[in-house]
CSV table of C-alpha atoms in Angstrom, one decimal:
chain,number,residue,atom,x,y,z
A,513,SER,CA,17.3,31.2,35.9
A,514,ASP,CA,18.7,27.7,36.4
A,515,VAL,CA,18.0,26.7,32.8
A,516,TYR,CA,19.1,28.4,29.7
A,517,TYR,CA,18.4,27.8,26.0
A,518,ILE,CA,20.7,27.6,23.0
A,519,LYS,CA,19.4,27.9,19.4
A,520,LEU,CA,21.8,27.1,16.6
A,521,ARG,CA,21.0,27.8,13.0
A,522,LEU,CA,23.1,26.8,10.0
A,523,THR,CA,22.2,28.8,6.9
A,524,GLN,CA,23.4,29.2,3.4
A,525,GLY,CA,22.4,32.7,2.3
A,526,ASP,CA,18.7,32.9,3.2
A,527,ARG,CA,18.2,29.1,3.1
A,528,LEU,CA,18.1,27.3,6.4
A,529,ILE,CA,20.2,24.1,6.3
A,530,ALA,CA,19.7,22.9,9.9
A,531,ASP,CA,18.7,24.1,13.3
A,532,ASN,CA,19.2,22.7,16.8
A,533,PHE,CA,17.7,23.6,20.1
A,534,TYR,CA,19.2,22.8,23.5
A,535,SER,CA,18.0,23.2,27.1
A,536,LEU,CA,20.8,23.2,29.6
A,537,GLY,CA,21.0,23.6,33.3
A,538,LYS,CA,23.5,25.8,35.1
A,539,GLU,CA,24.0,22.8,37.3
A,540,SER,CA,24.8,19.8,35.1
A,541,GLY,CA,21.7,17.7,34.5
A,542,ASN,CA,19.4,20.0,36.6
A,543,LEU,CA,16.4,20.8,34.3
A,544,ARG,CA,13.8,20.8,37.1
A,545,GLN,CA,12.9,24.4,36.3
A,546,LEU,CA,11.4,23.3,33.0
A,547,HIS,CA,8.5,21.8,34.9
A,548,SER,CA,7.4,25.3,36.0
A,549,LEU,CA,7.1,26.6,32.5
A,550,PRO,CA,3.5,27.7,31.7
A,551,LYS,CA,1.5,25.9,29.0
A,552,VAL,CA,1.9,27.6,25.6
A,553,LYS,CA,-0.9,28.0,23.0
A,554,ILE,CA,0.7,27.6,19.6
A,555,ASP,CA,-0.9,29.4,16.7
A,556,ALA,CA,-1.3,26.9,13.9
A,557,VAL,CA,-2.5,27.2,10.3
A,558,THR,CA,-3.0,24.1,8.2
A,559,SER,CA,-3.4,23.7,4.5
A,560,MET,CA,-3.8,20.6,2.5
A,561,GLU,CA,-3.4,19.4,-1.1
A,562,LYS,CA,-4.1,16.0,-2.7
A,563,THR,CA,-2.2,15.1,-5.8
A,564,GLY,CA,-3.1,11.7,-7.2
A,565,ASP,CA,-3.1,9.3,-4.2
A,566,GLU,CA,-0.8,11.4,-2.0
A,567,TRP,CA,-1.7,14.1,0.6
A,568,LYS,CA,0.6,17.0,1.5
A,569,ALA,CA,-0.3,18.9,4.6
A,570,THR,CA,1.5,22.2,5.4
A,571,VAL,CA,1.4,23.3,9.0
A,572,GLN,CA,2.5,26.8,9.9
A,573,LEU,CA,3.3,27.1,13.6
A,574,LYS,CA,4.0,30.2,15.6
A,575,ASN,CA,4.9,30.7,19.3
A,576,ASN,CA,3.4,34.1,20.4
A,577,ALA,CA,4.0,33.4,24.1
A,578,ASP,CA,6.8,34.9,26.1
A,579,VAL,CA,8.3,31.5,27.0
A,580,PRO,CA,9.7,28.8,24.8
A,581,ALA,CA,7.4,26.0,23.5
A,582,LEU,CA,9.4,22.8,24.0
A,583,MET,CA,9.2,19.5,22.1
A,584,ILE,CA,6.3,20.4,19.8
A,585,ARG,CA,5.0,17.2,18.3
A,586,LEU,CA,2.8,16.9,15.2
A,587,LYS,CA,0.8,13.8,14.6
A,588,VAL,CA,-1.4,13.1,11.6
A,589,GLN,CA,-4.4,10.9,12.6
A,590,GLY,CA,-7.9,9.9,11.7
A,591,LYS,CA,-10.4,12.5,12.9
A,592,LYS,CA,-13.0,10.0,14.2
A,593,THR,CA,-10.8,7.3,15.7
A,594,GLY,CA,-7.7,9.3,16.5
A,595,GLU,CA,-5.6,6.4,15.1
A,596,ARG,CA,-2.3,7.5,13.6
A,597,ILE,CA,-2.0,7.6,9.8
A,598,LEU,CA,1.1,5.7,9.0
A,599,PRO,CA,3.5,5.9,7.3
A,600,ALA,CA,3.6,9.7,7.4
A,601,TYR,CA,6.7,11.7,6.5
A,602,TYR,CA,7.4,14.9,8.4
A,603,SER,CA,9.9,17.6,7.3
A,604,ASP,CA,10.4,18.2,11.1
A,605,ASN,CA,9.0,17.1,14.3
A,606,TYR,CA,9.7,17.3,18.1
A,607,MET,CA,10.9,20.9,17.6
A,608,SER,CA,11.1,23.8,20.0
A,609,LEU,CA,10.1,27.4,19.2
A,610,LEU,CA,11.4,30.4,21.0
A,611,PRO,CA,9.1,33.4,21.7
A,612,GLY,CA,8.0,35.0,18.5
A,613,GLU,CA,9.5,32.2,16.4
A,614,ASP,CA,7.6,30.4,13.6
A,615,LYS,CA,8.2,27.2,11.5
A,616,GLU,CA,6.6,25.5,8.5
A,617,VAL,CA,6.3,21.7,8.6
A,618,THR,CA,5.2,19.5,5.7
A,619,ILE,CA,3.6,16.1,6.2
A,620,THR,CA,3.0,13.7,3.3
A,621,PHE,CA,1.1,10.4,3.4
A,622,LYS,CA,-0.8,8.1,1.0
A,623,ASP,CA,-4.6,8.3,0.7
A,624,GLU,CA,-4.9,4.6,1.2
A,625,ASP,CA,-3.3,4.9,4.6
A,626,THR,CA,-6.2,7.2,5.8
A,627,ARG,CA,-8.4,4.0,5.7
A,628,GLY,CA,-11.2,6.2,4.4
A,629,GLU,CA,-11.0,8.6,7.4
A,630,ARG,CA,-10.8,12.3,7.3
A,631,PRO,CA,-7.3,13.3,8.3
A,632,ALA,CA,-6.5,15.7,11.2
A,633,VAL,CA,-3.3,17.0,12.8
A,634,GLU,CA,-2.7,17.0,16.5
A,635,VAL,CA,-0.3,19.5,17.9
A,636,SER,CA,1.1,18.8,21.4
A,637,GLY,CA,4.4,19.2,23.3
A,638,PHE,CA,6.2,19.3,26.7
A,639,ASN,CA,4.5,22.6,27.7
A,640,VAL,CA,2.2,23.0,24.7
A,641,LYS,CA,-1.6,23.1,25.0
A,642,GLU,CA,-2.9,20.3,22.7
A,643,ILE,CA,-4.9,21.4,19.6
A,644,HIS,CA,-6.5,19.4,16.8
A,645,LEU,CA,-6.6,20.7,13.2
A,646,ASN,CA,-8.8,19.3,10.5
A,647,ILE,CA,-7.2,18.8,7.1
A,648,ALA,CA,-9.4,17.9,4.2
A,649,GLY,CA,-10.0,19.2,0.7
A,650,VAL,CA,-13.0,21.3,-0.2
A,651,LYS,CA,-15.0,20.2,-3.3
A,652,LYS,CA,-17.6,22.9,-3.6
A,653,LEU,CA,-18.7,26.0,-1.7
A,654,ILE,CA,-22.2,27.5,-2.3
A,655,ALA,CA,-22.9,30.8,-0.5
A,656,TRP,CA,-26.4,31.8,0.3
A,657,PRO,CA,-27.2,35.3,1.7
A,658,MET,CA,-27.6,34.1,5.3
A,659,ALA,CA,-25.8,30.7,5.2
A,660,LEU,CA,-22.8,28.9,3.8
A,661,LEU,CA,-23.3,25.4,2.5
A,662,VAL,CA,-20.0,23.5,2.5
A,663,LEU,CA,-19.6,20.2,0.7
A,664,ALA,CA,-16.3,18.5,1.4
A,665,SER,CA,-14.3,15.8,-0.3
A,666,CYS,CA,-10.8,15.0,-1.2
A,667,THR,CA,-10.6,16.4,-4.7
A,668,GLY,CA,-7.2,18.1,-4.5
A,669,GLU,CA,-8.4,21.6,-4.2
A,670,LYS,CA,-6.5,23.6,-1.6
A,671,TRP,CA,-7.9,25.3,1.4
A,672,THR,CA,-6.6,26.7,4.7
A,673,GLU,CA,-8.0,26.4,8.2
A,674,ILE,CA,-6.9,28.7,11.0
A,675,GLN,CA,-7.5,27.7,14.6
A,676,THR,CA,-8.8,30.8,16.5
A,677,ASP,CA,-9.7,31.6,20.0
A,678,ASN,CA,-13.4,32.2,19.2
A,679,GLY,CA,-13.8,28.7,17.8
A,680,TYR,CA,-14.0,29.6,14.1
A,681,ASN,CA,-11.7,28.7,11.3
A,682,LEU,CA,-11.1,30.8,8.2
A,683,VAL,CA,-11.4,28.9,4.9
A,684,VAL,CA,-9.5,30.3,2.1
A,685,GLN,CA,-9.4,29.3,-1.6
A,686,LYS,CA,-6.2,28.6,-3.4
A,687,LYS,CA,-6.0,32.1,-4.8
A,688,GLY,CA,-6.6,33.7,-1.4
A,689,GLN,CA,-10.3,34.5,-2.0
A,690,THR,CA,-12.1,34.2,1.3
A,691,LEU,CA,-15.0,31.7,0.9
A,692,GLY,CA,-16.5,31.8,4.4
A,693,TYR,CA,-16.1,30.7,7.9
A,694,SER,CA,-16.3,27.1,9.0
A,695,PRO,CA,-17.6,25.9,12.4
A,696,CYS,CA,-15.0,24.9,15.0
A,697,SER,CA,-15.1,21.3,13.9
A,698,GLY,CA,-13.8,22.4,10.4
A,699,VAL,CA,-15.3,22.0,7.0
A,700,THR,CA,-17.9,19.3,6.9
C-alpha cells in the first residue's frame, strides 16, 4: 500500500486523554490511494436527553468495515430544513475510525437554537456513507395489541434510536425496557 495509517492514543489508566490519527504516504505528500477507498457504512446509535433548556445528544459510532472510515463529521441540524443548529458543542468531530473501532461523541445545544424544529444528526465523512439520525424525546408510548401509538415531545425522557439496514429503529426506554419499533423516519 502507498498509504499507511498511524493511530496514537494517550491514556491514564483506563481513561483516554487524547487520540490522534494520521494518514501518511510512502512517498511524501502522495495520498492518491485514499480516493480508492470504498464507502463505509458507520453503525450509529443516538440517545437524547433534555434537561431544562439544554439538549445533550450521545452518538455511539462503530466502524464494522474492513477499511478505515476517514474524517467522520457529525452535524446537528433541523430535521425539516436541514439547517444547522448553532451553537452546538461536540466532544469530538472530524474523527477517523479504524476497522472494528468505536467512539462515543456528545453534542450539547440550547433548545432555543432549534428554532422549534425537531433535531437530527447527520453523519458523513471522506469515505463514509451519509446517514441521518433523528433525536427527540418521547413523551408517551401507548401499545395496542397490533399497533404502537407514539406521541413525541421534548420532555426530557431518554430514548435510543438505532439505525438498521432494514429501515427500522429500536426505541428503548431509560431503564432498557424495549417499548417498540419506530418507522425509519424515527419516532413521530
